[in-house]
mmCIF file of C-alpha atoms in Angstrom:
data_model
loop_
_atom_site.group_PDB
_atom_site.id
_atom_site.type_symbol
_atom_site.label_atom_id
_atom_site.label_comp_id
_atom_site.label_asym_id
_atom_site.label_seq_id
_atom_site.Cartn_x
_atom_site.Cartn_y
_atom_site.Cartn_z
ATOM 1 C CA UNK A 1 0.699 35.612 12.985
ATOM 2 C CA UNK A 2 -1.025 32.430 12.000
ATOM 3 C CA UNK A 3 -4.256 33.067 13.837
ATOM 4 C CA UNK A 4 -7.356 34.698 11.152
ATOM 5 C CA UNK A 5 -6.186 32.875 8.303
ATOM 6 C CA UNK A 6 -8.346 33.382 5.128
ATOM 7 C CA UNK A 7 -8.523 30.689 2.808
ATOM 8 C CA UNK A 8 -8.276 30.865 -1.052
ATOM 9 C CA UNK A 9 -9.192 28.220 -3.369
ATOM 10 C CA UNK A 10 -7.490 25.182 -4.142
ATOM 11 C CA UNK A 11 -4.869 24.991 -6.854
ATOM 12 C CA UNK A 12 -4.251 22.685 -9.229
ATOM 13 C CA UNK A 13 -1.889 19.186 -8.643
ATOM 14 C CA UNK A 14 -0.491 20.219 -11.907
ATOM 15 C CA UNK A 15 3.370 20.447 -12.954
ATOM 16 C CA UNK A 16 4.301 23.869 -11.363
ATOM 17 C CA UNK A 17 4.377 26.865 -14.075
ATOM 18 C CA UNK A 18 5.837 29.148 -11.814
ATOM 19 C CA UNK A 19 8.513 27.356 -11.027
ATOM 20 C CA UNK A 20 9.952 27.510 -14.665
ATOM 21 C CA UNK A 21 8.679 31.091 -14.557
ATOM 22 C CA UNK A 22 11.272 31.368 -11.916
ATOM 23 C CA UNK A 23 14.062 30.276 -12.814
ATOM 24 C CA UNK A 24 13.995 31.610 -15.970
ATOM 25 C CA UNK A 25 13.342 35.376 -15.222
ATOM 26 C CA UNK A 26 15.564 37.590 -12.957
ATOM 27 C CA UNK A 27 14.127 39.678 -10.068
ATOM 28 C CA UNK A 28 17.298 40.443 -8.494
ATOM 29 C CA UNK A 29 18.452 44.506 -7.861
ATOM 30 C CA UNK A 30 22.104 45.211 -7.682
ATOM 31 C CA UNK A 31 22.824 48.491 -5.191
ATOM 32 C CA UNK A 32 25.956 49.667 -6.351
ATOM 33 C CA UNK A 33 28.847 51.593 -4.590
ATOM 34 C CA UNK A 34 30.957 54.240 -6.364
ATOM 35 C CA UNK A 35 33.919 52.257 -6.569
ATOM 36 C CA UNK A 36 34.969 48.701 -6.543
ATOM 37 C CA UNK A 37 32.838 47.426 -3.103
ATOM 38 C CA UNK A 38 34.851 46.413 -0.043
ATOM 39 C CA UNK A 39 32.248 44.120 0.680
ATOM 40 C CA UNK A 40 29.165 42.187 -1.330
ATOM 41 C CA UNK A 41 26.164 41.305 0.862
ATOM 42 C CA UNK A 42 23.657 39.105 -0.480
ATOM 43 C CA UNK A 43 20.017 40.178 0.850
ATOM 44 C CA UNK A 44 16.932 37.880 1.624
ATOM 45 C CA UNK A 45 13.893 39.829 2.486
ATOM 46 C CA UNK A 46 10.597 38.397 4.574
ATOM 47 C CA UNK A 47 6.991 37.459 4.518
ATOM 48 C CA UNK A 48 4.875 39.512 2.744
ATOM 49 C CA UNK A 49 7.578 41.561 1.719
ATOM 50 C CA UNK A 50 9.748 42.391 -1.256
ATOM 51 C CA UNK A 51 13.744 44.097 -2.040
ATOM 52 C CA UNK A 52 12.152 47.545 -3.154
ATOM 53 C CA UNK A 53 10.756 47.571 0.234
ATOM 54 C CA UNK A 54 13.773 48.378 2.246
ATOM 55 C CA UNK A 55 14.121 52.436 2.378
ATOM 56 C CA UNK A 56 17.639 53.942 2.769
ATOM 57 C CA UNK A 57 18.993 51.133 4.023
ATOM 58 C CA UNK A 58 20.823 49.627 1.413
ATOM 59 C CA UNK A 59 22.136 52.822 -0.051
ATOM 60 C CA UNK A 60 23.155 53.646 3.377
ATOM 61 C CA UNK A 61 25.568 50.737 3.432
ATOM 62 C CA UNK A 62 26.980 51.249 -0.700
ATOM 63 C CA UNK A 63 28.027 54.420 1.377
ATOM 64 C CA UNK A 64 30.509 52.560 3.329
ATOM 65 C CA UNK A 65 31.284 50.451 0.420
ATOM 66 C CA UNK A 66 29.042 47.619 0.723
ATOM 67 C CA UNK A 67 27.780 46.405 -2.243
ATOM 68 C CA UNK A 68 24.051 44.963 -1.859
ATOM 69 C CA UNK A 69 22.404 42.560 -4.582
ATOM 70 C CA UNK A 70 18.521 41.688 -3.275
ATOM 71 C CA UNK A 71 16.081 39.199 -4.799
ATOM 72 C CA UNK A 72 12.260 39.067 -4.745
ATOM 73 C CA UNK A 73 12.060 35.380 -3.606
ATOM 74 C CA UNK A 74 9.460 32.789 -5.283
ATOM 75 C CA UNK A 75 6.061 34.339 -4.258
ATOM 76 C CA UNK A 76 6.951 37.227 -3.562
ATOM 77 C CA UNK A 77 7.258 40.941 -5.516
ATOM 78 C CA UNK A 78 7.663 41.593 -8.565
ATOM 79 C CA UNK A 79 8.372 37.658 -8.822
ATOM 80 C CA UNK A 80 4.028 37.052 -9.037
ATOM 81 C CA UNK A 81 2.849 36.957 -12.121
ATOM 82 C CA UNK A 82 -0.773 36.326 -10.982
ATOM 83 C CA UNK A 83 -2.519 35.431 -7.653
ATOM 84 C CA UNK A 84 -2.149 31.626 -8.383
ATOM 85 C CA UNK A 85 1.649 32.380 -7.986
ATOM 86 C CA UNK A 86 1.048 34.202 -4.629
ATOM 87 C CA UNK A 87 3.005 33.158 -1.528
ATOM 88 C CA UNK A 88 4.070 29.671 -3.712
ATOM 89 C CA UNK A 89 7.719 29.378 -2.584
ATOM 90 C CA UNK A 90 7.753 25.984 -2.099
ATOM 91 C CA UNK A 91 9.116 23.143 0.485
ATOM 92 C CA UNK A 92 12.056 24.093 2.283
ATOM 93 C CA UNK A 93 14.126 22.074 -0.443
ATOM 94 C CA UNK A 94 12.993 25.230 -2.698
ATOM 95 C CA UNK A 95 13.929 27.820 -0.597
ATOM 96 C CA UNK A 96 16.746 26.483 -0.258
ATOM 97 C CA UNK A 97 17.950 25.485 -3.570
ATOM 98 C CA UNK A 98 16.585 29.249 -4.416
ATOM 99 C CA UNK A 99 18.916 31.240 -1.722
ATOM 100 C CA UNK A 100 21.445 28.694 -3.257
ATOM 101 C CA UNK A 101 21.558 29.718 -6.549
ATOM 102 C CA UNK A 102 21.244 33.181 -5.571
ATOM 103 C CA UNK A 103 24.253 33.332 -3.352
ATOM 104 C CA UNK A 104 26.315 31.199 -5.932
ATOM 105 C CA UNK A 105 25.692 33.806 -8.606
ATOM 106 C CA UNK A 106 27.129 36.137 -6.937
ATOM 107 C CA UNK A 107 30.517 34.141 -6.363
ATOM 108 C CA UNK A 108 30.737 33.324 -10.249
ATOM 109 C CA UNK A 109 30.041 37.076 -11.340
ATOM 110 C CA UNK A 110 32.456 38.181 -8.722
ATOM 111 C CA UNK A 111 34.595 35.680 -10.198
ATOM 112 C CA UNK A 112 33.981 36.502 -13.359
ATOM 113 C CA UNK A 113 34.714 40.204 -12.845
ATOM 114 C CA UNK A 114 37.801 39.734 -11.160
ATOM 115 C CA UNK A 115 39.360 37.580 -14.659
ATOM 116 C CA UNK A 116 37.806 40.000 -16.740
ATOM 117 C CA UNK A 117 41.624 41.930 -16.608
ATOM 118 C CA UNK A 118 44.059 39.502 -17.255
ATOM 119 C CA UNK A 119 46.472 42.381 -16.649
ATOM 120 C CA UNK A 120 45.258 42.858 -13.238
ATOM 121 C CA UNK A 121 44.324 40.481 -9.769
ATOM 122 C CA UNK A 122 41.880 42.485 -7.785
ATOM 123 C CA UNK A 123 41.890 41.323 -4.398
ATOM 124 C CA UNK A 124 39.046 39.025 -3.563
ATOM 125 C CA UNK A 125 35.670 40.311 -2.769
ATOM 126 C CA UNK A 126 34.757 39.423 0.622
ATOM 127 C CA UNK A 127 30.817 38.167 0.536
ATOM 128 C CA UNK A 128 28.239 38.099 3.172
ATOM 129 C CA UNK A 129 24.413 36.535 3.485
ATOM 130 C CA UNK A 130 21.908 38.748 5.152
ATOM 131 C CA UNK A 131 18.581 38.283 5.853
ATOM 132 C CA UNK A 132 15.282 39.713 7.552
ATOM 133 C CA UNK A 133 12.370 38.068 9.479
ATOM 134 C CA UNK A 134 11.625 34.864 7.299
ATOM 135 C CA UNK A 135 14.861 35.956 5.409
ATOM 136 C CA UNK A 136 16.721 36.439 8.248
ATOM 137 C CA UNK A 137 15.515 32.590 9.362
ATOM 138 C CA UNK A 138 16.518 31.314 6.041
ATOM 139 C CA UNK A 139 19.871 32.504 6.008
ATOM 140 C CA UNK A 140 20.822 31.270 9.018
ATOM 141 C CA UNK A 141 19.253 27.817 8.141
ATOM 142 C CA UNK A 142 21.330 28.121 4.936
ATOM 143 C CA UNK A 143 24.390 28.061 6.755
ATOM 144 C CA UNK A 144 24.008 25.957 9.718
ATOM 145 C CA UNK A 145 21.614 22.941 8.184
ATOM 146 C CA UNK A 146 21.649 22.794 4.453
ATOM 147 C CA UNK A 147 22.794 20.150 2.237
ATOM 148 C CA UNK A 148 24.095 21.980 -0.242
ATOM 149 C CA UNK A 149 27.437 23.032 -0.931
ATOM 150 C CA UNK A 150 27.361 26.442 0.577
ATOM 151 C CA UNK A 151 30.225 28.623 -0.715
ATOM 152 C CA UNK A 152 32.870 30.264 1.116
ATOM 153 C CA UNK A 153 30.967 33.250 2.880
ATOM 154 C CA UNK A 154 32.625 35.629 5.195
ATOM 155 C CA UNK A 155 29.675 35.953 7.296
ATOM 156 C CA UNK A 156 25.735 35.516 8.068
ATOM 157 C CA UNK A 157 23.401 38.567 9.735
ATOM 158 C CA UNK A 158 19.708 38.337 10.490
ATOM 159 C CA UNK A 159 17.277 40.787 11.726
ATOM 160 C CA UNK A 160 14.234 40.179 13.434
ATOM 161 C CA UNK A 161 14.739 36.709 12.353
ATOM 162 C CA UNK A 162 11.710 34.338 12.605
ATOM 163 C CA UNK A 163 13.333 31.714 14.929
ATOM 164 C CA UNK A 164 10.076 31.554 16.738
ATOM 165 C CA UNK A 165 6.581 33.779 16.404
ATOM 166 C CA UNK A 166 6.252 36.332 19.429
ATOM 167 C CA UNK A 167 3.915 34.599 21.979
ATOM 168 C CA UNK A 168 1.037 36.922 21.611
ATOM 169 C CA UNK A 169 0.821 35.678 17.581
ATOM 170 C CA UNK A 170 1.987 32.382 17.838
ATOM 171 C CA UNK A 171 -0.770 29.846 16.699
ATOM 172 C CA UNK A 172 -2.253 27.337 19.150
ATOM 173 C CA UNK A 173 -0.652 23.965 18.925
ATOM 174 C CA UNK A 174 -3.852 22.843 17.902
ATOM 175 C CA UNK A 175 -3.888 24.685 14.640
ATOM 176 C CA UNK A 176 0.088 23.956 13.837
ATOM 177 C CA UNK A 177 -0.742 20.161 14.213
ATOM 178 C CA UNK A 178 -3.711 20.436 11.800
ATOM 179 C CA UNK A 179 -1.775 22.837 9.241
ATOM 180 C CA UNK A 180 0.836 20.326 9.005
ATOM 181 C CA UNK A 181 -1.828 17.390 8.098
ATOM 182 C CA UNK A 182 -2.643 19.493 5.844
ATOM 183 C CA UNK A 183 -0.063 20.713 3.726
ATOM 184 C CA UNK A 184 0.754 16.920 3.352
ATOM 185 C CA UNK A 185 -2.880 16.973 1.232
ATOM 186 C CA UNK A 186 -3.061 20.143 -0.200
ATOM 187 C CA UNK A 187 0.343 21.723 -0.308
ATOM 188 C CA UNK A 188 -0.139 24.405 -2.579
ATOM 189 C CA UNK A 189 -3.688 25.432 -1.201
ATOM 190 C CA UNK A 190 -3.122 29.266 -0.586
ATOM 191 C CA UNK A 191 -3.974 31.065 2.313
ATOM 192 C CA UNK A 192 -4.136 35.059 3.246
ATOM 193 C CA UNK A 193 -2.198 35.216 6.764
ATOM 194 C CA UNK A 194 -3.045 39.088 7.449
ATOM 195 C CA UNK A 195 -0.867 41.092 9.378
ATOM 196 C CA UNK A 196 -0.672 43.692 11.948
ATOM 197 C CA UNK A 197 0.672 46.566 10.265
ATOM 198 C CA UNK A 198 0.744 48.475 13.257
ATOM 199 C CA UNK A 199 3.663 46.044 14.632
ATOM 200 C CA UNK A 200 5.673 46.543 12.001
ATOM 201 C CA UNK A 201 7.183 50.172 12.589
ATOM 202 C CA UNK A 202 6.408 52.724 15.382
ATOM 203 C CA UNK A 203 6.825 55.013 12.291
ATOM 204 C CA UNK A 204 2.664 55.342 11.396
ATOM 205 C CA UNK A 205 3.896 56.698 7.680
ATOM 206 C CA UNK A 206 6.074 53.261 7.400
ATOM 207 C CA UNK A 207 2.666 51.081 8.357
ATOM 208 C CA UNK A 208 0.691 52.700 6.208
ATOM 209 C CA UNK A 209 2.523 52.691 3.531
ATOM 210 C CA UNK A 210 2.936 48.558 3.809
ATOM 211 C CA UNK A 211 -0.460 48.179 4.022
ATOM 212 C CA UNK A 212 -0.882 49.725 0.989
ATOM 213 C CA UNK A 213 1.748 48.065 -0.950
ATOM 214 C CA UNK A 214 0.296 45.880 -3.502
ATOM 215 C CA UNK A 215 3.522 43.809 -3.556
ATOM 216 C CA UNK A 216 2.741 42.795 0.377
ATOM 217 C CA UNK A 217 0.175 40.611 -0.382
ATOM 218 C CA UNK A 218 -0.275 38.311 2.691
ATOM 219 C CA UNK A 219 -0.471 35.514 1.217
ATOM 220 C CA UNK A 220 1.252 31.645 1.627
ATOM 221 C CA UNK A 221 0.854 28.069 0.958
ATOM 222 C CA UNK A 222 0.138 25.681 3.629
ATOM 223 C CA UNK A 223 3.812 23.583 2.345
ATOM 224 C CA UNK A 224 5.329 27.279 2.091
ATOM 225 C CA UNK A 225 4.138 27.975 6.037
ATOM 226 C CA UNK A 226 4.453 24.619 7.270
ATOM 227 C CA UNK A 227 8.326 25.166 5.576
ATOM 228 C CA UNK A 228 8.812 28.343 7.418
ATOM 229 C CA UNK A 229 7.760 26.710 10.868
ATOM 230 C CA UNK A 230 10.182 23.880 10.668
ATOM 231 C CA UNK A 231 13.140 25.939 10.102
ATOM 232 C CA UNK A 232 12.551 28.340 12.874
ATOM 233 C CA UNK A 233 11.678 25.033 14.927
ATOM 234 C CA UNK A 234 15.305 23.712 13.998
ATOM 235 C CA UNK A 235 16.921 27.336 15.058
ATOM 236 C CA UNK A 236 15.141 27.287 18.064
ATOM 237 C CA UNK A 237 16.574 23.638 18.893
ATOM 238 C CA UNK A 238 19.985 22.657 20.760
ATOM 239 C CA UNK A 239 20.968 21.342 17.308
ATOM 240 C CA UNK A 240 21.344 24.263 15.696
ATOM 241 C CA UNK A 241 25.020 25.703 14.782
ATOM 242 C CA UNK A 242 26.643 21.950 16.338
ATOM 243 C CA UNK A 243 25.927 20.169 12.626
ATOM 244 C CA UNK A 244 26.468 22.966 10.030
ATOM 245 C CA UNK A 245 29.258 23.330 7.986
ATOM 246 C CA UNK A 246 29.742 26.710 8.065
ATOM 247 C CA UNK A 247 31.496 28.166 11.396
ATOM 248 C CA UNK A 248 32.512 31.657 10.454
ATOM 249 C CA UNK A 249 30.900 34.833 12.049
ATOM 250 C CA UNK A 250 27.625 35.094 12.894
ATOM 251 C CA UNK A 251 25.526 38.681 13.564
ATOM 252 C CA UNK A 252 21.854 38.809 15.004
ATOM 253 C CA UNK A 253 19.734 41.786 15.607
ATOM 254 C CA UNK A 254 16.566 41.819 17.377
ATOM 255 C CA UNK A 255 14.282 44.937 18.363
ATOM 256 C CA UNK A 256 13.048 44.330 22.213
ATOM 257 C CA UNK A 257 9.527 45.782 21.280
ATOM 258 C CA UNK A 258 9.042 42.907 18.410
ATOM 259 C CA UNK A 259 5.521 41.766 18.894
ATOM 260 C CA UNK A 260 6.028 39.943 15.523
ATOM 261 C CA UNK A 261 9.129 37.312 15.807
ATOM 262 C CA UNK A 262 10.203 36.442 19.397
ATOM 263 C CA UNK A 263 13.013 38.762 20.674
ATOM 264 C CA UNK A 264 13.925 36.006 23.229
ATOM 265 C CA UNK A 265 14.365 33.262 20.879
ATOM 266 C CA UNK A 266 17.099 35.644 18.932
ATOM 267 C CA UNK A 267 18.896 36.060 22.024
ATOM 268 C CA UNK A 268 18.751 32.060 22.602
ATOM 269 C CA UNK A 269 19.809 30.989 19.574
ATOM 270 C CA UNK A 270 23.117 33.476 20.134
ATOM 271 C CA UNK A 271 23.261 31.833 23.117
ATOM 272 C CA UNK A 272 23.599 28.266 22.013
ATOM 273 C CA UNK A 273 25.567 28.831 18.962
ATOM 274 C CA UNK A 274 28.904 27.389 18.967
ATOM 275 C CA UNK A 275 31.192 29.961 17.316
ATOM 276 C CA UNK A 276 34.336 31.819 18.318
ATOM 277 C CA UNK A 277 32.636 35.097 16.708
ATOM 278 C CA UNK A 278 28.853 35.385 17.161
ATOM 279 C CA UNK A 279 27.554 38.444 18.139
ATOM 280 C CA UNK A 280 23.479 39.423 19.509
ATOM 281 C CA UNK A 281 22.591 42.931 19.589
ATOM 282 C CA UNK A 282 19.714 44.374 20.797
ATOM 283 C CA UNK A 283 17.647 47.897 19.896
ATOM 284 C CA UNK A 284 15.425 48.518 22.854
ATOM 285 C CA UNK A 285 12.464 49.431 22.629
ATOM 286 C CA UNK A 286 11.957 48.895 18.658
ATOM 287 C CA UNK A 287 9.598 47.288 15.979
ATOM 288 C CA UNK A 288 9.986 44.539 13.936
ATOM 289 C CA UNK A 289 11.551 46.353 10.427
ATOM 290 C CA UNK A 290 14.342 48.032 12.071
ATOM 291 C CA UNK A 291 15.378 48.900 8.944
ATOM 292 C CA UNK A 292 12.457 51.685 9.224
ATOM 293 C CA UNK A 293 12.062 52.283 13.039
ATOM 294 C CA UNK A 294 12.091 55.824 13.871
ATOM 295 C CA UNK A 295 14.517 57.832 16.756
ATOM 296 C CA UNK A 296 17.689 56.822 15.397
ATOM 297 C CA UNK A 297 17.340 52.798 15.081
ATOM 298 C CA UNK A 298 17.471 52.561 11.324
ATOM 299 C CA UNK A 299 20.668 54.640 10.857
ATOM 300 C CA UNK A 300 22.035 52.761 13.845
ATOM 301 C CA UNK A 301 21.384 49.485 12.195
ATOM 302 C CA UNK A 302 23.174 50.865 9.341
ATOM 303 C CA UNK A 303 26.254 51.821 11.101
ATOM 304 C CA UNK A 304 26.509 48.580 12.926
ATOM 305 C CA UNK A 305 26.103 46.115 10.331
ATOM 306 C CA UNK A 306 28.108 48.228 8.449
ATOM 307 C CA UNK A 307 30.878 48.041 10.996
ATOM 308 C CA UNK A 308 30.502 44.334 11.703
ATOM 309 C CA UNK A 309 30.956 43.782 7.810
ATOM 310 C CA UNK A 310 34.064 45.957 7.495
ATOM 311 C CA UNK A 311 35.785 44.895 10.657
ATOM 312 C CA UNK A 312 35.588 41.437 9.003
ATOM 313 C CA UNK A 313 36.584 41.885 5.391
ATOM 314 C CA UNK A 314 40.397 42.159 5.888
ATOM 315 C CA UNK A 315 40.470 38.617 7.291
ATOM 316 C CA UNK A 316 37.704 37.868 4.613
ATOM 317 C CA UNK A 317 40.145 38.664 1.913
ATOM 318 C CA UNK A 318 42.775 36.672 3.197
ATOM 319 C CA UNK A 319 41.498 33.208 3.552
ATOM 320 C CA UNK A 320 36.965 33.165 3.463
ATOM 321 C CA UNK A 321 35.887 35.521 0.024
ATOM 322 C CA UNK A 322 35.912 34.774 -3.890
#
């Protein structure tokens, strides 16, 4: 993944403008079910991706009552503005503080909602984090090793999560040592990582249609990479899941054919996380956006994370949602 890196030029050391850009505008999508949702699952997408990206999977699950609200992080979608704002999402303190507010939104419009009829008390609205590749990463870093005061989700699910790069496009050592020297200089100094689109689906239609997509754009900061690195390093640790404050159910998905993110590390992190309700399941023999793989996987994925999310929301109501 981080081998035939193209380098852009230098940006300015300048106060960020995208950063203000940001905060102020919203890039968030609401997928809405037909009634009041059973369930609200906030969605992170992944590198070189954005949330209009993700097929029929979301309206799949407002079928069963899920409620999905999707942002296009800093850098990414409809969030750039120009190629200076490409791939600039910041240290992992931004990502962070950016999934925060995200998620927290979400608990004070549920909130909201719910006082909105002082003549009724809807029961609370059981809400979940979800991510996908980087996404998937970040979400479960959210959870297990953030600072902030993460608010009472009912559960976390990642997909193809980048806990660690598949060997055969994992950089050499070599060039992850340099990288990091360098990001300490030039932090915002863009570069175009290009990807294999033929690893991302075994559907040909789905990987040409990515390549294509002007939104995909390739592109991150050496601070932004470095970032994304570290947190998969952390997940991939025997720390990870011991420190966190959050201990509630955990889901992780991995395809077996992933030449992207490491299937293996998925299945280790499962392994070492302690949690009375962790679960690891695996789609043999698929891609990296399962959400999109072809011979049944994406419906499947559907109808289990579906599943997991229901199963959990009566207990949700009682004591873990808004």
């Amino acid at each position: 993944m981080l081998s035939g890196i193209i380098f852009l030029p230098s940006l300015s050391a300048t106060p960020d403008p995208f950063c203000a850009l940001f905060k102020l505008a919203d890039w968030k999508q609401t997928i809405q079910t037909d009634g009041p949702p059973n369930a609200i699952v906030a969605f992170v997408h992944g590198f070189s991706d954005h949330c209009n990206a993700y097929y029929d999977f979301f309206p799949t699950l407002t079928s069963y009552g899920i409620e999905v609200r999707a942002l296009d992080q800093r850098g990414w979608g409809r969030s750039v503005t120009n190629k200076a704002s490409r791939g600039r999402t910041g240290k992992t303190e931004v990502v962070m503080s950016d999934l925060h507010s995200f998620v927290t939104s979400i608990f004070d419009s549920v909130k909201s909602t719910a006082s909105s009829d002082t003549n009724a008390s809807p029961p609370a609205t059981p809400v979940f984090i979800m991510g996908h590749s980087k996404g998937g990463a970040e979400v479960l870093y959210y959870a297990l090793n953030s600072s902030l005061d993460v608010p009472p989700i009912c559960g976390v699910l990642a997909y193809s999560p980048l806990i660690a790069l598949h060997p055969s496009t994992r950089p050499w050592n070599l060039t992850v040592f340099m990288g990091r020297i360098a990001s300490r200089v030039l932090p915002k100094f863009q570069l175009v990582q290009p990807l294999n689109e033929n690893l991302m689906s075994r559907d040909k239609r789905v990987c040409e249609e990515w390549r294509q997509d002007p939104l995909c754009h390739d592109t991150g900061t050496l601070e932004g990479m470095a970032g994304m690195l570290d947190r998969g390093t952390w997940l991939d640790s025997e720390h990870a899941g011991k420190a966190g404050q959050y201990k509630g159910p955990i889901w992780v998905c991995h395809g077996s054919a992933d030449e992207v993110n490491s299937y293996e590390a998925s299945r280790r992190f499962v392994e070492r996380l302690e949690s009375d309700d962790k679960t690891f399941k695996s789609y043999q023999g698929a891609y990296h956006k399962l959400h999109a793989e072809p011979e049944g996987v994406k419906e499947a994925l559907a109808k289990d994370v579906a599943e997991w999310i229901l199963k959990r929301c009566g207990s949700a109501v009682g004591g873990g949602g808004v």
